[in-house]
Amino acid sequence: MTERIDHTLRGSWTPSGAADAALPPHALRWLRDRTGLAAASTPAGPDSVIAVGDSTLPDAARAALAALVGESNVLLDRDSRLGRAGGLSYVDLMRHRGAGELAVPDAVVLPADPDQVVEVLRACAAQDIGVVPFGGGTSVVGGVSALRGDKVAVVALDLARLDALVSVDPVSRIAVLQAGVRGPDAERLLAAHGLTIGHVPQSFERATIGGFAATRSAGQASAGYGRFEDMVEGLRLATPVGEWRLGSAPASAAGPDLRQLVVGSEGAFGVITEVALRVRPTPTERRYEGYVLDGWEAGGEAVRDLAQQRVLADITRLSDVDETEVSLALSGGWKSTALRGYLRARGIARPCLLILGWEAASPAEAAVRRAATLRVLGEHRTVRLGRPLGEAWLHGRFNGPRQRDALLDAGVCVETLETATHWSRLDELRDAVRAALVDALRTPQHRPVVMCHVSHAYETGASLYFTVLVPRSEQDPIGQWQQAKAAACAAISRIGTGEPPLGTISHHHAVGTDHAPYLAAEIGELGVDVLGSVKRTLDPSGILNPGKLLGQELLTR
Amino acid sequence: MTERIDHTLRGSWTPSGAADAALPPHALRWLRDRTGLAAASTPAGPDSVIAVGDSTLPDAARAALAALVGESNVLLDRDSRLGRAGGLSYVDLMRHRGAGELAVPDAVVLPADPDQVVEVLRACAAQDIGVVPFGGGTSVVGGVSALRGDKVAVVALDLARLDALVSVDPVSRIAVLQAGVRGPDAERLLAAHGLTIGHVPQSFERATIGGFAATRSAGQASAGYGRFEDMVEGLRLATPVGEWRLGSAPASAAGPDLRQLVVGSEGAFGVITEVALRVRPTPTERRYEGYVLDGWEAGGEAVRDLAQQRVLADITRLSDVDETEVSLALSGGWKSTALRGYLRARGIARPCLLILGWEAASPAEAAVRRAATLRVLGEHRTVRLGRPLGEAWLHGRFNGPRQRDALLDAGVCVETLETATHWSRLDELRDAVRAALVDALRTPQHRPVVMCHVSHAYETGASLYFTVLVPRSEQDPIGQWQQAKAAACAAISRIGTGEPPLGTISHHHAVGTDHAPYLAAEIGELGVDVLGSVKRTLDPSGILNPGKLLGQELLTR
């Protein structure tokens, strides 16, 4: 079987459109009051103002690629190239608005299938052309920047045509999907079989199966469905030296788990072309609820207890006081006032919102699992806010990426970053990152909003996800953020201090270019050497995703 | 903190001694009837009959090692060397009985701590001495054979002195243990903190923390506690080029998961010296029960349903008809007759025993989890046999390794092998391996017993564990098994057929020497190349565990 999505159909996963992308007036008012944001509007200019150099792709290379994938699948026009120039980080978005220099690929190549991907890589290796694998283009860490490295040219290898559901094994509950299938399309294709992946990160609407695997993505329901790497049963990886297939059993002791070396390899070792995924029946029961705890420490204790007693709801998201405050402020006038009063009356001085969600294949399963969660949660002081708050979270689950353009138009510097650590260091890590961000971004005129939540909890620790909003610097909007990000990364990795890192430099955004300088602090110089040796084995001429994961200087070690 | 076990104390995990190591008379009678075993006894001779060559360790190397670890920790005597010559496979045991040639290390080196391990490796690299890391010595795949490779000598690096609990983080539920701590000692050390690892493979009584990690071990309660690799939060690996530390968060997207490259590296990349493990509270409730289903297919369906509905008992073990038949036969005369009659009366024609066990921190948790399992099991036709059968399994859980000497004394060839695959191929794989073993071992005089069970189930598949009993060939007791094992491995890996493997060549025994010829069929030539490149980076002179994991010929690629 090979099933492809009919893109004219629309299902439940369809983005809900422009309404969610706009910023409500009261949100803008709140931002101005809270941060000192000026009333000026700074809309993006037309794409035509962006400087795009001529393609440096040699004619011989173009001809070789066209011979493999067809003339119409080697795109050299300005719009196609600009459309694959970078991802969705604040810095990338600002570059598309004319700030800083944009790395634009010299061509876009669209192979038809996994075999063509291998051939394209061989051809690029022969012609010494860099290759940036491009799926949904949602990287927020520079993972798809079209860096040329030491190559004569760099192409974006767009996987859009690898958009098929290849096979379904309903007995083993395994589905094989091609790398270019986007989140909503994967769910639509599988829904026809009564199955779901259950992987819904905030990038879901645009990101692809291959990208999820390449970056060790974690979805909003990771507590229930696992991180993406937990779902990967097998892989096909196209490399310049041939195809590599992995995965013959759910678990194995036949040496190291090489699947876990490919998952997270960020296009630096090869191009993931197919992923065999563990799937589950489409849930028939979905229930999302809001709770409030008093303070970050109490909230963290409750989530830790749920994780360690192994009764986490499938979706478990704890906001800190700042993020809860913003949620309340943005939920609008009287609702927010009423809620504040209600919580105060119940002795909640520092409200922290906890969203819990259960997705189950039967009412009985839903009831049993919810009861198990609530039995443990009942040992902690909580105020139940019920389903409306849970549904509100569900409705707004993709608003972060959707509203970024509106925030940029309003003159805001908006970005996120994330980390994870063990429970005993979680508060220390949060305080350190928060302080680094606030210190870096505060000016006499501007007061940054730094909010944080836990959205992925484990028995031994949890993730921390920070969202930052601050009026944008007119002089240096990119440097403004890069300095804050560097301060946050230094707080996480404690680079140069001789101390081991306080946490990981990335829990689910990956390394890309932005985290590459901090990788050695986390995995050691030996770890970097090991990754380098693997890269040289699979990509001897170093054409794959130059500068990502291992950083630029390591390609030539 | 550093806590060491007081070896004069004995706790609940202590081996119960000689009684369990003997073979009951009725079992021997049954074996003779069933397999054609002769009545002759073939006890092991004294160790003194084994040919042990002189140590080839150069004086300079001996002196260098003694300078690092002390004279008394470099052992050259015959008994010490013989005591680290090979593991516990049937072939290794037969070699210790004088059949075939035994690879004996030229010395035994006992470093005191992780730093000394690094120094020993550097010294061995400088002197071109092979190093076989030695923990409990329980490998059944040749993993600790003292192969010399192309080195002038080979030493067993015994980790017995690395026997400390290094630290406990009760908030994050992480314990750091040195690699040489044996299973029972680890549990005793942690019990003082109210904690458990919950990792109890059949090798538990002798095997070590480092060995569990190096081989991707899976314990009998893997459904509840996870495989050993699921518990590994961090590692210290000593290599000839320095120490490598990994693990700063419960999960990370900072590139590939390199912990999963070290776990399963079988001493070929380095020597694991410390492991940070996720631990849990010591269970207060333990309940083990026996159930019977009618036939392998029905049993497999039930276990699959439990796994896919995520309500597996912590211990879930399904025996096939043959293994159940043997269990009944060995449980003795009237009990077995009565049970057979009881099952027949309930319409069970082909009984398959299902052992379920729950271990929980509170009665409430135990009740909730058991109810969830039994709700799903209730949708399958089962006969409940109650706790006595569950307790009988618990009592006999280590009898396999304990009784091997008695079986060898009785003239039996006894060995196990294991694999795993996805549910849709499980029956095909079982039939293929079973047929290969029976065909290889059947003679006009001898009828092999080949039994099988599932003891590790996943949403997408399960393991298969085979136990083989057959009268031993007098002429060629080692060749007899090696031919059968080769046939089984060929059935699993389909090597040379152009077909992908039917399953993994090892679910939890590892690769060692025995599975090395089948590794490329499973992970591809590129996989072998990748492992080779990692090995050359960490062990440039190829001193580490020669011939294991990658096989002999790959050391010089």
Coordinates of C-alpha atoms in Angstrom, one line a residue, chain A residues 269 283 480 486:
Chain A
F269 CA 24.5 12.0 9.2
P283 CA -8.8 8.1 21.1
Q480 CA 19.3 42.0 21.5
A486 CA 23.8 33.4 25.1

